[in-house]
CSV table of C-alpha atoms in Angstrom, one decimal:
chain,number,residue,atom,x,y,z
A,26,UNK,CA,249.3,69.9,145.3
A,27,UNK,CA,251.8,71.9,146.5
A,28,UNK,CA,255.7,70.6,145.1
A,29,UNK,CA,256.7,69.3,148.3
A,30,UNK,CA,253.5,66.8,148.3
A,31,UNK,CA,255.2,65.4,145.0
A,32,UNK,CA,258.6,64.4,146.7
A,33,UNK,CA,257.1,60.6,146.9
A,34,UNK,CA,255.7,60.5,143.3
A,35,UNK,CA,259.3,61.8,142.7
A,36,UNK,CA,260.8,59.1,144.8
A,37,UNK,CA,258.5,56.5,142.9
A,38,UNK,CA,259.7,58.1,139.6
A,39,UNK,CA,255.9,58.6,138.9
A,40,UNK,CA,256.3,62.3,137.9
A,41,UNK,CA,255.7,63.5,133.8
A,42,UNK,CA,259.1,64.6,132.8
A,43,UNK,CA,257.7,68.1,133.0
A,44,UNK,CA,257.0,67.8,136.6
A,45,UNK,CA,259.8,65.8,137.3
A,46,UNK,CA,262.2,68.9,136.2
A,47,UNK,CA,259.9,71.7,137.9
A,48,UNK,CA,260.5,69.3,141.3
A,49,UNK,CA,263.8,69.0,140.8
A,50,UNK,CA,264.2,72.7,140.7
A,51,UNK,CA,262.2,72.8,143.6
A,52,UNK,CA,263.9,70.4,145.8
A,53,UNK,CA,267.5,72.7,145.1
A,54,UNK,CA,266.1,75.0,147.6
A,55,UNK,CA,263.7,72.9,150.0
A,56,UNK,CA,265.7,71.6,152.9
A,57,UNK,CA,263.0,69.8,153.9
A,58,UNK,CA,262.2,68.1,151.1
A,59,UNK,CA,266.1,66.9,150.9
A,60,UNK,CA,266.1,65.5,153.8
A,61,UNK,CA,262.9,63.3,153.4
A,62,UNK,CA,264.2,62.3,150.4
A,63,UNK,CA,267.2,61.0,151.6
A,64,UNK,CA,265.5,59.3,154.5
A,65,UNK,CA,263.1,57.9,152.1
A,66,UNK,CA,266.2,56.7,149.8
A,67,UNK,CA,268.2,55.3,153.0
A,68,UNK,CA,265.7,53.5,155.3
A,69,UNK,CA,263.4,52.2,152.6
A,70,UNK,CA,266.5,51.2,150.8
A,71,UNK,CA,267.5,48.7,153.8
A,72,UNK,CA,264.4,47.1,153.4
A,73,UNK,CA,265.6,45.7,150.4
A,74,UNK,CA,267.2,43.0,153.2
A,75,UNK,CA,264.1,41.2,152.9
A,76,UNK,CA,264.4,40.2,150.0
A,77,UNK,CA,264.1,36.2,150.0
A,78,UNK,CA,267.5,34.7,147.9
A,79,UNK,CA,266.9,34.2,144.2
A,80,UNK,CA,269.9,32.6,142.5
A,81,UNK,CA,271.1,34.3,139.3
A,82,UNK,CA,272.1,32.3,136.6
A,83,UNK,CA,275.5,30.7,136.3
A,84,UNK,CA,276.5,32.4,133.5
A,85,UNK,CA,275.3,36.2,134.7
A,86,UNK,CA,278.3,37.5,135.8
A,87,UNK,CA,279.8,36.7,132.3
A,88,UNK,CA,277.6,38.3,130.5
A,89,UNK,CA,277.0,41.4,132.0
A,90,UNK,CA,280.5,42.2,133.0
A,91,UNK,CA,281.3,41.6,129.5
A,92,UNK,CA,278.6,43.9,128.5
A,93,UNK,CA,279.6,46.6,130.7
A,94,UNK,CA,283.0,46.7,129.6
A,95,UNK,CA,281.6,46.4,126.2
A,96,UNK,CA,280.1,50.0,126.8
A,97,UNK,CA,283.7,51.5,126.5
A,98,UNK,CA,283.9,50.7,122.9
A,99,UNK,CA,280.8,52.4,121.7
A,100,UNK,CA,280.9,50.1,118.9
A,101,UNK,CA,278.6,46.9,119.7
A,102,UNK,CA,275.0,46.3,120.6
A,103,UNK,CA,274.8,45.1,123.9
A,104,UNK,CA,272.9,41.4,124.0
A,105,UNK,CA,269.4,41.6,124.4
A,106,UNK,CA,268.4,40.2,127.6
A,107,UNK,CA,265.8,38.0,125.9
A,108,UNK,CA,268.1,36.1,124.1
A,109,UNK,CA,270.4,34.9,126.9
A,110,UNK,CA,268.3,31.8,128.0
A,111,UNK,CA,270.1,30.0,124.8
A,112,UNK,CA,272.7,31.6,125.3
A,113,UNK,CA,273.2,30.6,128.7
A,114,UNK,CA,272.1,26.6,127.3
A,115,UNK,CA,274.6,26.6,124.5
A,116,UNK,CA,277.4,28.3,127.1
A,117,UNK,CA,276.5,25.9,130.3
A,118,UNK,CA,278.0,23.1,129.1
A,119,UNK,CA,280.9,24.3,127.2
A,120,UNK,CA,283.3,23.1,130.2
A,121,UNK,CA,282.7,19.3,128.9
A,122,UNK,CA,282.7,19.8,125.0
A,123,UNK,CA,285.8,20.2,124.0
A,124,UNK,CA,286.3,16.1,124.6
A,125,UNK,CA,282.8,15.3,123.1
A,126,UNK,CA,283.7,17.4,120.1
A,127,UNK,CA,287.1,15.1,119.6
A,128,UNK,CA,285.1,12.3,119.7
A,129,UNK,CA,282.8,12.9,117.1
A,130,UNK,CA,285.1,14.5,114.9
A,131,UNK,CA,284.3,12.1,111.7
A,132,UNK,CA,280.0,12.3,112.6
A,133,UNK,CA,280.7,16.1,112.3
A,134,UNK,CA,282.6,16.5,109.3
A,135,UNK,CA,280.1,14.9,107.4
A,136,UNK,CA,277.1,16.9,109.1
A,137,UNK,CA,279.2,19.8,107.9
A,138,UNK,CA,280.6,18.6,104.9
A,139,UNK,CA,277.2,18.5,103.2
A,140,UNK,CA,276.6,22.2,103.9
A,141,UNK,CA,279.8,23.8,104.1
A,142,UNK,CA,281.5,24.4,100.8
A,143,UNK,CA,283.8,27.2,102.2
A,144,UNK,CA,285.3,24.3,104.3
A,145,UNK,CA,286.8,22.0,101.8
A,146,UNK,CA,287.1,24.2,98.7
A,147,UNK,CA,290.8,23.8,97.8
A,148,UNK,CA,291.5,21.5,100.7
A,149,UNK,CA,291.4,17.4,101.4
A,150,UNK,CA,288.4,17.5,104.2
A,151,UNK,CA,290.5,14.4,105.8
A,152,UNK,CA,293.4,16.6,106.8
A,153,UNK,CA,294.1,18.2,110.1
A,154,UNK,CA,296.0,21.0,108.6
A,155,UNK,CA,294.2,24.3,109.9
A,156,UNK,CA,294.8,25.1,106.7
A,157,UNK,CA,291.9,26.2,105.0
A,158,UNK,CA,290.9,29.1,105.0
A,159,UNK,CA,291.9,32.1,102.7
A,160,UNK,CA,294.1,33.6,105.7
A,161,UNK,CA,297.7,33.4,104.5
A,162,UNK,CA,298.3,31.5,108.2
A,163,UNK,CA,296.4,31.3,111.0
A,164,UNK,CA,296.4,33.3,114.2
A,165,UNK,CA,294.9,33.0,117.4
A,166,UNK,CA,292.1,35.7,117.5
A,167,UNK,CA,294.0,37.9,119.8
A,168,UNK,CA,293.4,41.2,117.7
A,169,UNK,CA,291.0,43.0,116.9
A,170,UNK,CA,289.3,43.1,114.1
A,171,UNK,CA,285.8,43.0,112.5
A,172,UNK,CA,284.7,40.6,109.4
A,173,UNK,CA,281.9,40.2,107.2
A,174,UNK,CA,280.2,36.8,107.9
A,175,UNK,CA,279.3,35.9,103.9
A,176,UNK,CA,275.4,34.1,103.1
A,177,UNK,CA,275.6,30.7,101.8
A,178,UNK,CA,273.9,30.3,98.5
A,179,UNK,CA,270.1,30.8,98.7
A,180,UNK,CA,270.2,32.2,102.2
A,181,UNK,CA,269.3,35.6,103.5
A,182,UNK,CA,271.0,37.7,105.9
A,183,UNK,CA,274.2,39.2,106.7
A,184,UNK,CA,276.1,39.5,109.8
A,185,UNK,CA,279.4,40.9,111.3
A,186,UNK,CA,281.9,39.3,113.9
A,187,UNK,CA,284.0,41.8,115.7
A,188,UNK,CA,286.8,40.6,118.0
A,189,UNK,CA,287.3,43.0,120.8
A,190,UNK,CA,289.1,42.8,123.9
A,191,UNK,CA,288.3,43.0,127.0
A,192,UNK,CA,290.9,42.9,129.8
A,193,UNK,CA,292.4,39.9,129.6
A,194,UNK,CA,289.8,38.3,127.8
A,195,UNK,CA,288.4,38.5,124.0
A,196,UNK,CA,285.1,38.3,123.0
A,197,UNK,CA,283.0,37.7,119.9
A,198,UNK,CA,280.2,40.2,119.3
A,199,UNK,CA,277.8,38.9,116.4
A,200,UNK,CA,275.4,40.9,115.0
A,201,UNK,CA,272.9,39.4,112.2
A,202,UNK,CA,270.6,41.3,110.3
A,203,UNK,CA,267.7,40.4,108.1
A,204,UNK,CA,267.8,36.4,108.7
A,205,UNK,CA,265.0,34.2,108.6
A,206,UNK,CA,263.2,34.6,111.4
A,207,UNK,CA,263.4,31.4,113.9
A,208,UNK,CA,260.5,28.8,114.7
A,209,UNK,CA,259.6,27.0,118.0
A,210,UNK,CA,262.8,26.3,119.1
A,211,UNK,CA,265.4,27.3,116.6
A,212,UNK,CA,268.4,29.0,117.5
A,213,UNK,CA,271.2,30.5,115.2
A,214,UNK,CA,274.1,29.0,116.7
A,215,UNK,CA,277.7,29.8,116.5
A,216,UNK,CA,280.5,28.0,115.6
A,217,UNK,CA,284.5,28.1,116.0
A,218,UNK,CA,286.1,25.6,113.5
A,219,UNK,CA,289.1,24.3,113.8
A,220,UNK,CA,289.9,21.5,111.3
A,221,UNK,CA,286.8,19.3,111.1
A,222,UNK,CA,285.7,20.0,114.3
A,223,UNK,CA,283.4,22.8,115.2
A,224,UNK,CA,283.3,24.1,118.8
A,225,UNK,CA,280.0,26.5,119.8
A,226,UNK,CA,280.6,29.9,120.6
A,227,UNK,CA,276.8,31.5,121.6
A,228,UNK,CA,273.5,31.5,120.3
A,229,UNK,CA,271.3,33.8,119.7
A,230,UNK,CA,267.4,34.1,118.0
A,231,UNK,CA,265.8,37.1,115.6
A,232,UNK,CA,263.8,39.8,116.9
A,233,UNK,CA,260.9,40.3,114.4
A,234,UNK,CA,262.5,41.7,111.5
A,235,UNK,CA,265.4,39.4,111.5
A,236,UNK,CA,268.0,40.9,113.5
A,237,UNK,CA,269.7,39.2,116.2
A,238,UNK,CA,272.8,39.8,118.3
A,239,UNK,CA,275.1,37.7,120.5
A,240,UNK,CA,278.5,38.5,122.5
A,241,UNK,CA,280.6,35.7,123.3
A,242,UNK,CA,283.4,35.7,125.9
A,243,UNK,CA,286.1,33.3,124.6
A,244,UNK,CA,287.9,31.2,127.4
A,245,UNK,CA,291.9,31.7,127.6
A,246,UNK,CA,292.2,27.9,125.7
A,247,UNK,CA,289.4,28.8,123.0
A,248,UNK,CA,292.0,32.3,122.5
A,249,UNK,CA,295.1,30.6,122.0
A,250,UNK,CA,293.4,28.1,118.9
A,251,UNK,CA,294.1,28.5,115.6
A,252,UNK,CA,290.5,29.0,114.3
A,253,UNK,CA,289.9,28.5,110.5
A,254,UNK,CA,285.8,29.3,110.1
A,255,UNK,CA,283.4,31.2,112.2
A,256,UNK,CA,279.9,29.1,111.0
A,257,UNK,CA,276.6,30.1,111.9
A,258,UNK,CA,274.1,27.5,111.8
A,259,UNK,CA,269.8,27.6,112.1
A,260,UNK,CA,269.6,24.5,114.8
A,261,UNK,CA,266.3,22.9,115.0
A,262,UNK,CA,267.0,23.8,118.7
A,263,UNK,CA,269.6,25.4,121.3
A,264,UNK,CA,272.2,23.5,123.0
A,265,UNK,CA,273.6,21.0,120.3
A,266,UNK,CA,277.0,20.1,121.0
A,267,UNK,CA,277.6,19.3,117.1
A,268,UNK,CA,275.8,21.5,114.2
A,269,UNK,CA,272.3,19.6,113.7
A,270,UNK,CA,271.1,22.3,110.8
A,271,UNK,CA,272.6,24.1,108.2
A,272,UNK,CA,275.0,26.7,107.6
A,273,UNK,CA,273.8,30.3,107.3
A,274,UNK,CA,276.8,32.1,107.4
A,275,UNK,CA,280.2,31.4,107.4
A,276,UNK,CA,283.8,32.9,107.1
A,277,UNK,CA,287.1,32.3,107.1
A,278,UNK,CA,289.2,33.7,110.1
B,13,UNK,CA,278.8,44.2,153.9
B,14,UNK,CA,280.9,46.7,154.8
B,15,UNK,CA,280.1,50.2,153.6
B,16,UNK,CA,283.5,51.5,153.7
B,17,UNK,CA,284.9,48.9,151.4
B,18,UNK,CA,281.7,49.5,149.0
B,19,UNK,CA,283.3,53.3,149.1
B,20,UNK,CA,286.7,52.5,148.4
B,21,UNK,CA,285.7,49.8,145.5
B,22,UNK,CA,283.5,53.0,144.3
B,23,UNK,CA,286.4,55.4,144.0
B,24,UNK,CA,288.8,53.2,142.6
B,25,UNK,CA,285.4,52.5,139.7
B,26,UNK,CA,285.6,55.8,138.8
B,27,UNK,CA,289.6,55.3,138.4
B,28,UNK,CA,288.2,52.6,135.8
B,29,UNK,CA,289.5,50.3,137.7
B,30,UNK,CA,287.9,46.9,136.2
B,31,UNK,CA,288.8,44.5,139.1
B,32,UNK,CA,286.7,46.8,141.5
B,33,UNK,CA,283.7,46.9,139.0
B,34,UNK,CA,284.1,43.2,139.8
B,35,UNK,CA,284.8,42.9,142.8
B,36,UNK,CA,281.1,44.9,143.8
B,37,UNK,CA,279.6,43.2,141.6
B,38,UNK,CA,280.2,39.9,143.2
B,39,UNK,CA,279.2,41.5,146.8
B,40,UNK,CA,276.1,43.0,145.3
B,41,UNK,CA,275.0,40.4,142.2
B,42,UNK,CA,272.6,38.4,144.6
B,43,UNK,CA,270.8,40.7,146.5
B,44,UNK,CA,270.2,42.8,144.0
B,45,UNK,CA,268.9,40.2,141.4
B,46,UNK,CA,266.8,39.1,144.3
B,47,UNK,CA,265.3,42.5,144.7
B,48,UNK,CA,264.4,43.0,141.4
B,49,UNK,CA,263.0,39.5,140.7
B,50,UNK,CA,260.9,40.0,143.8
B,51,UNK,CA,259.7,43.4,142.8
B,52,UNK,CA,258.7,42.3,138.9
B,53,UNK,CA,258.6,38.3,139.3
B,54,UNK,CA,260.9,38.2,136.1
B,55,UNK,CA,264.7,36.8,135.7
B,56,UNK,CA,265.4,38.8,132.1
B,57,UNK,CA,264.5,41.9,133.9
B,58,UNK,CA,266.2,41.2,137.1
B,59,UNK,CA,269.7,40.2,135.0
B,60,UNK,CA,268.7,44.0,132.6
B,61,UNK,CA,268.3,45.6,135.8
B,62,UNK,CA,271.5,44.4,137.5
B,63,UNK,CA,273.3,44.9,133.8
B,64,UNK,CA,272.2,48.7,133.7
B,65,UNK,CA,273.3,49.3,137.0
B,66,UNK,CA,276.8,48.4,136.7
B,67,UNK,CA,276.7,50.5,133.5
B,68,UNK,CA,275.5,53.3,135.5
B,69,UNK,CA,278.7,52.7,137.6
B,70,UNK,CA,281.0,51.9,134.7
B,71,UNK,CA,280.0,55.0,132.5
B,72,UNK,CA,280.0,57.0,135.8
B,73,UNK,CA,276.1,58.4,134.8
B,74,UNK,CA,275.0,57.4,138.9
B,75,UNK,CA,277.5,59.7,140.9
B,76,UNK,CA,277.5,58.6,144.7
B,77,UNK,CA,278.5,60.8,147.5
B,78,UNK,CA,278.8,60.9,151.3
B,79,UNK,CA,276.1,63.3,151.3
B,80,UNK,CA,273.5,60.5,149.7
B,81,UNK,CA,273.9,58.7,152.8
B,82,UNK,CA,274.8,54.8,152.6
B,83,UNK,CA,276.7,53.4,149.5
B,84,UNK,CA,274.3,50.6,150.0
B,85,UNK,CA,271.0,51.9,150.2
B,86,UNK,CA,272.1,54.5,146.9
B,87,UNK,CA,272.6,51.5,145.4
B,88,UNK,CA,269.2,49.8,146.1
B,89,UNK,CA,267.7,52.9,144.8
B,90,UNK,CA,269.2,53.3,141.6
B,91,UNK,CA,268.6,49.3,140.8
B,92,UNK,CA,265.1,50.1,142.0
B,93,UNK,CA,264.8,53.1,139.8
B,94,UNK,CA,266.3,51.1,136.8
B,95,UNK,CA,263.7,48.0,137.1
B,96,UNK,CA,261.0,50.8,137.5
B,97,UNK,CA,262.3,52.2,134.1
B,98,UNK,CA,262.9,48.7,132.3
B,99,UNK,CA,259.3,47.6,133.2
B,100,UNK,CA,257.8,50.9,132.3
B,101,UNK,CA,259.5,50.5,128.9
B,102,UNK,CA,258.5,47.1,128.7
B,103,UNK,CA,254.9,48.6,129.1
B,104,UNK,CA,254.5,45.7,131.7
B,105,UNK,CA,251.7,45.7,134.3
B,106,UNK,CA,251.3,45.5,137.4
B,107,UNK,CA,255.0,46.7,138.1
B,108,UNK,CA,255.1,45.1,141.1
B,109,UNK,CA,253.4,42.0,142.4
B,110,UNK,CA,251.7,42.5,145.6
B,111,UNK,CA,252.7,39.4,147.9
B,112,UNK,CA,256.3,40.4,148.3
B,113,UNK,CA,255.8,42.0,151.6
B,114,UNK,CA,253.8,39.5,153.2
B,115,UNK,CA,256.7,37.7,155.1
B,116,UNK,CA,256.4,40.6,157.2
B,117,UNK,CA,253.3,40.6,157.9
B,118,UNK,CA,254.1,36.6,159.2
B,119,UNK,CA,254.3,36.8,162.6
B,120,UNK,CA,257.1,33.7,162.5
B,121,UNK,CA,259.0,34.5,159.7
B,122,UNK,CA,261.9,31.8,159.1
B,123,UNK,CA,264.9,33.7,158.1
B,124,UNK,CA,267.0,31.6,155.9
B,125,UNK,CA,270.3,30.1,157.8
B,126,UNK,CA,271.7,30.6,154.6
B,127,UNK,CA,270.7,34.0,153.5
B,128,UNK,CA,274.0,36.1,152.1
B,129,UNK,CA,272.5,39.5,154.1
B,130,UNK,CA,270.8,37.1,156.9
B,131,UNK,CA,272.1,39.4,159.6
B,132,UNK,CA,270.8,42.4,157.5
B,133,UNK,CA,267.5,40.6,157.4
B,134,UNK,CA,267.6,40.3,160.9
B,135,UNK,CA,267.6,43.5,161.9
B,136,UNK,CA,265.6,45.0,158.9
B,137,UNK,CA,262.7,42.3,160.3
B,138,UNK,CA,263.0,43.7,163.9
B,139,UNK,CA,262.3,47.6,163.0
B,140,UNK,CA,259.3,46.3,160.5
B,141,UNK,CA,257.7,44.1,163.2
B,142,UNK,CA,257.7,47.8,165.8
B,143,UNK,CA,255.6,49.0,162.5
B,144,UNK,CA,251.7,49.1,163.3
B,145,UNK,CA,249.7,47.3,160.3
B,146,UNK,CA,248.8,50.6,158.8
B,147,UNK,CA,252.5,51.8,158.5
B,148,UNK,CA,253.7,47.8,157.3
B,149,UNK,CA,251.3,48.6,154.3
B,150,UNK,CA,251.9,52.3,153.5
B,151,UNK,CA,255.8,51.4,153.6
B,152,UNK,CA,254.7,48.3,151.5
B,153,UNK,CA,253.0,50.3,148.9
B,154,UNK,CA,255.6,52.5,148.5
B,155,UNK,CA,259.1,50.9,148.6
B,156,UNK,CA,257.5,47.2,147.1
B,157,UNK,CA,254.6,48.4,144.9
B,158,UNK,CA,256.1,51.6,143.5
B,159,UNK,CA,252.1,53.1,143.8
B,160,UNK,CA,251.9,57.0,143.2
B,161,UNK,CA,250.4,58.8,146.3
B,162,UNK,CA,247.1,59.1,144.7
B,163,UNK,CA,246.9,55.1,144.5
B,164,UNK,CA,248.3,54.9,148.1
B,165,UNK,CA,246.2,57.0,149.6
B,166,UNK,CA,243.1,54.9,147.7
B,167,UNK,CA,244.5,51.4,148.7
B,168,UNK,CA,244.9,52.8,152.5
B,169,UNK,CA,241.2,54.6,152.2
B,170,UNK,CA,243.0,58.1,153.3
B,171,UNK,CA,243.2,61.6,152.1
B,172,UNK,CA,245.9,62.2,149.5
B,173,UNK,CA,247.3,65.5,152.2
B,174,UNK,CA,247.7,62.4,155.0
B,175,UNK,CA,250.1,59.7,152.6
B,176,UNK,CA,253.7,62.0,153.3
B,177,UNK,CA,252.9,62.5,156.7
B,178,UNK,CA,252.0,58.8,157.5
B,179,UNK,CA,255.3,57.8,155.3
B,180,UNK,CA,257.3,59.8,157.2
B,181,UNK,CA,256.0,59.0,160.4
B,182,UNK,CA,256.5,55.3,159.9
B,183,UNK,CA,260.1,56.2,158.8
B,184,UNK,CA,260.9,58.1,161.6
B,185,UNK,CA,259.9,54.7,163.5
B,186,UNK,CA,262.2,52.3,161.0
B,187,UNK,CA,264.9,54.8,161.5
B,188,UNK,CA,264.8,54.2,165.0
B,189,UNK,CA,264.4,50.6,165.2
B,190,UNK,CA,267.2,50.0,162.3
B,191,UNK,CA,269.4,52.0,164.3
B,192,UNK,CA,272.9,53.5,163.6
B,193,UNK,CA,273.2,52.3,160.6
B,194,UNK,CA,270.5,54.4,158.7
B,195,UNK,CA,272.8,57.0,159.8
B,196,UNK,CA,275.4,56.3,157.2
B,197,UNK,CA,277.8,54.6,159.3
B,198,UNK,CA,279.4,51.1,158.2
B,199,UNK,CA,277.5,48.9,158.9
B,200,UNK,CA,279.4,45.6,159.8
């Protein structure tokens, strides 16, 4: 076949990388073959108007433009696309928690208290002082920074928060390694705390050998708390307003 | 959709200009999830597909120039080539599924009052329908299937030396019909 039969198996992307290159060289100096493929890119590509409307998911946009401006760092894992169905649960109805949370403040504290020693080590687990954790004082978690989620006792695993910013907003990039792997329809959720009462911030579940990832873009409210814990939990399932399974990994902000 | 805008917005991209990133991505999110959902039936690679593009833009790996003709249609191709990719490394088959061309061949297609691109539809419709039946499918198997030329030219029972010359001839007729605004002009 001579090179300029191959311009459509070159359009289709169909070519072995080796003929792929030897066409490319080719089609610097065939006119003719430019100019088909150009007319091949620009009428075929408006008959991409037929396509019939498919709504994206709500929470789309989010995600990838926080991915793509994630890129300029070089530093995170971008979320695998699999894992953004519980994401996208756990995130939907994040509008409506924050008054559900209040409400159940007491029911959570003692869902956490029973798995959560960091919480209430040197502190009365009655009190509302965001007091608790080992961080002289509290910040918002405007800067920038990266910490080392610690394993409870018995539990394997480790994963990493980092806080980077992205225009005006600040997202939370977790990456786990070598957790359990999840069942059915177990997610590794994520948890703000504040006081007693724990606020989800993504999910995310384990590729095969443990490892999962999940970037969370924090609203401009959830930015200006004073956070004490970031908490991951293993939830017998996604979407739990309140943590329903216990903690994996936790640290103190 | 006007192409000059898409231009401008592209430009001030390259500036790193993260409000134009956004802003074409909220002109193109929908049409371009569409395409690739219709072309691999699948929502995670349609959202991957749409995510890698605006990398491409972001990282300024797809370069776009007057010379590749319309902003939009260089923007259909690199989403197309980027689903081909993600579903090639997915080791996915068939790439595409075949009934996404068969509104066309409906003789009373209801366009969508709705539809974001409904006037693009429109006129995209009218050139197809000038298409004979032969053409509709060879342009089908191309653009919606993704088929090499040997696989074309075995669906359409031709030789393999005939495939170009059919494409471009049904082309040439598209080009016509779709009028001037396959010739890079905007297009509002």
């Amino acid at each position: 076949m001579s090179m300029c039969n191959k311009l459509i198996d070159y359009y289709n992307d169909q070519l072995t990388s080796h003929e792929k290159k030897e066409f490319e060289m080719h089609l610097k100096n065939c006119q003719s073959c430019q100019e088909e493929l150009r007319e091949l890119e620009e009428v075929l590509g408006d008959l991409t108007y037929l396509t019939p409307e498919q709504s994206p998911p709500p929470e789309m946009k989010q995600r990838i433009l926080a991915n793509v401006f994630e890129e300029d760092q070089g530093e995170t894992k971008r979320e695998p696309i699999a894992l953004k169905n519980e994401k996208q649960h756990a995130e939907s109805k994040k509008s409506n928690k924050k008054s559900i949370i209040i409400g159940l403040a007491a029911a959570l504290l003692l869902s956490l208290a029973g798995n959560s020693y960091f919480l209430l080590k040197d502190e009365d687990k009655g009190k509302q002082e965001p007091n608790v954790s080992v961080a002289p004082q509290n910040e918002p978690l405007t800067s920038e920074k990266t910490m080392k989620l610690q394993a409870e006792p018995n539990v394997s695993g480790e994963a990493t928060a980092s806080l980077t910013k992205k225009g005006g907003n600040l997202n939370v990039v977790i990456q786990a390694n070598n957790l359990k792997n999840v069942k059915g329809n177990e997610v590794y959720q994520v948890w703000l705390i504040k006081g007693d009462k724990p606020h989800p911030a993504g999910a995310f579940v384990t590729d095969k050998n443990g490892n999962g990832t999940v970037v969370y873009t924090m609203s401009q409210k959830e930015q200006t708390e004073k956070w004490d814990v970031m908490a991951i939990t293993l939830e017998p399932n996604a979407n739990n307003k309140t943590p329903k399974g216990n903690i994996v990994l936790s640290s103190a902000l | 959709m006007k192409e000059q805008n898409d231009v401008v917005l592209y430009n001030r991209i390259k500036e790193r200009d993260k409000k134009a990133l956004e802003l074409l991505y909220d002109k193109y999110e929908r049409i371009l999830y569409s395409f690739v959902y219709r072309l691999t039936n699948s929502s995670d690679i349609a959202e991957e597909a749409v995510q890698e593009v605006f990398i491409k833009l972001w990282r300024g790996k797809g370069v776009y120039s007057d010379g590749k003709g319309k902003f939009s249609s260089w923007l259909f191709t690199i989403t197309r080539n980027t689903a081909i990719d993600i579903v090639r490394k997915r080791k996915t088959d068939p790439i595409f599924s075949e009934e996404i061309f068969d509104f066309i061949e409906d003789d009373h297609p209801q366009i969508d009052e709705q539809l974001q691109w409904k006037e693009e539809q429109q006129r995209v419709r009218h050139a197809v329908s000038k298409l004979s039946e032969d053409q509709k499918k060879i342009i089908q198997s191309v653009y919606f299937k993704g088929l090499t030329q040997q696989k074309v030219a075995e669906e359409q029972q031709i030789p393999l030396g005939t495939v170009k010359g059919r494409v471009r001839l049904a082309l040439r007729k598209l080009k016509t019909y779709l009028g001037t605004d396959a010739e890079g002009r905007a297009d509002s």
